Amino acid sequence: MIDHGDVLYLQEHLPFFAKLDQADKRRVLDAASKSAYQQGETIHTRDTECNGLVIVKSGQLRAFFETEDGKEITLYRLLDNDICILSASCVLKNITFTVILEAEKDSVLFFIPAVFWGNLTARDIYAKQFAMELVAERFSEVMWVMEQIVSKNMRQRIAVFLLEQSVLETSDILTMTHESIAKNLGTAREVISRILKYLENDGIIKLSRGQIHIVNLPKLKEIGR
Amino acid sequence: MIDHGDVLYLQEHLPFFAKLDQADKRRVLDAASKSAYQQGETIHTRDTECNGLVIVKSGQLRAFFETEDGKEITLYRLLDNDICILSASCVLKNITFTVILEAEKDSVLFFIPAVFWGNLTARDIYAKQFAMELVAERFSEVMWVMEQIVSKNMRQRIAVFLLEQSVLETSDILTMTHESIAKNLGTAREVISRILKYLENDGIIKLSRGQIHIVNLPKLKEIGR
């Protein structure tokens, strides 16, 4: 159930909302639900295969793709007010892959169920256009990720990853395990640990239990370039 | 200039054509042009940055993405009657990357200019829907490519590539240089040559000047799996 504040929030943050007719506005608000997730939780609604439209009211989600052999590739992150469309892939024509969402921080999310979203976009051109443009935006982000994977060696990719995390956390001290970096970059923990150790020996970072401290930011940026 | 046969071809092969109004049908046919390309040529129309919609009447195109450091990643191939939408990226909202097309065989192509296409999709919902669904389809193909890159080691990727080529050429004898395989897979020629040599030593392929002969297809499939 959503309350009056939630209604105001959705009216303001769903870009297509204003253009819906009155009946569909009502239906969207009736269909919407809200849930809180704790850091580390995977986002599942009742239908675990397809969450539908996910709106991040607050928090941070990681959107990733899982390869057949169990590697994870981080595709993009969702911050406050971001909307995930690929979580509704089951009702997106021609999208045949599945994106998994995981809470990287405690998060409050709104959901518009997939079946409802599929019906709405079938009859409302603005909702459909919104969906398609968001798909295109994510496609561009994924191309950037692919470029990173192909162009940069693992040392560069780790540097870029640590820099991104530092911006997201607004801190030089990152709380994360080698295992989670390995998952993000689709490689083995040993590879990450080895490279982090090199970076520590070069005086760029300092490792301690569960934490990575960036001590030479300019040098890290240089590696990531 | 397109002739009567071309008009019939476009009417039949542009999925959105039948739903256009009479004036737009006329405009599409007036805007369309036809060109022949030789094997190895890069596809450029007058505006080299953005070819617009490209329809493959006959032949074979490779669609690839070039990374900043000059590596090529093959995203998909276009065969007879296939349509490339990402070649119109300049008029696709939120598509910020550029896809390059190259003729892998002598090809005859139709072009619908980008600016015209942008205008058409802005006012015609069927053309827009066609564009967006094709973007989603390519997105799914690109995710598959990314999975290949992340999941498979280079030996597997070469095996998959040779198998694909063998299907495309309908032959066990592939005419291609190590350099072109390297470009396709975004790696160095030396890496390819070394792995091909291994595969030859294992009795799976046989190398000769400019040609690769697949001599043990079941084994190659096993590697690619």
XYZ file of C-alpha atoms in Angstrom, chain B residues 1 9-10 13 17-18 20 60 62 68 78-79 82 92 100 107 117 130 135 148 163 166 171 186 188 200 208 211:
28
model
C 17.466 6.385 -57.800
C 11.093 -4.765 -52.503
C 10.852 -1.924 -49.970
C 10.489 -5.675 -46.547
C 5.524 0.437 -44.528
C 1.982 -0.875 -44.872
C 2.145 4.508 -43.131
C 26.492 -9.537 -45.818
C 29.386 -6.845 -40.193
C 38.724 4.418 -28.139
C 23.269 -8.406 -41.293
C 22.237 -10.834 -44.003
C 18.065 -7.536 -42.522
C 17.811 7.582 -31.978
C 30.194 0.873 -38.054
C 26.343 -6.178 -51.033
C 14.056 8.825 -40.580
C 9.627 -0.572 -35.350
C 16.964 -1.413 -30.883
C 30.826 -14.481 -24.785
C 31.880 -22.210 -36.385
C 31.547 -21.834 -41.363
C 31.866 -24.216 -46.113
C 39.102 -7.428 -30.269
C 46.003 -8.986 -31.098
C 46.159 -27.118 -35.845
C 47.297 -22.561 -45.166
C 42.708 -20.057 -45.374
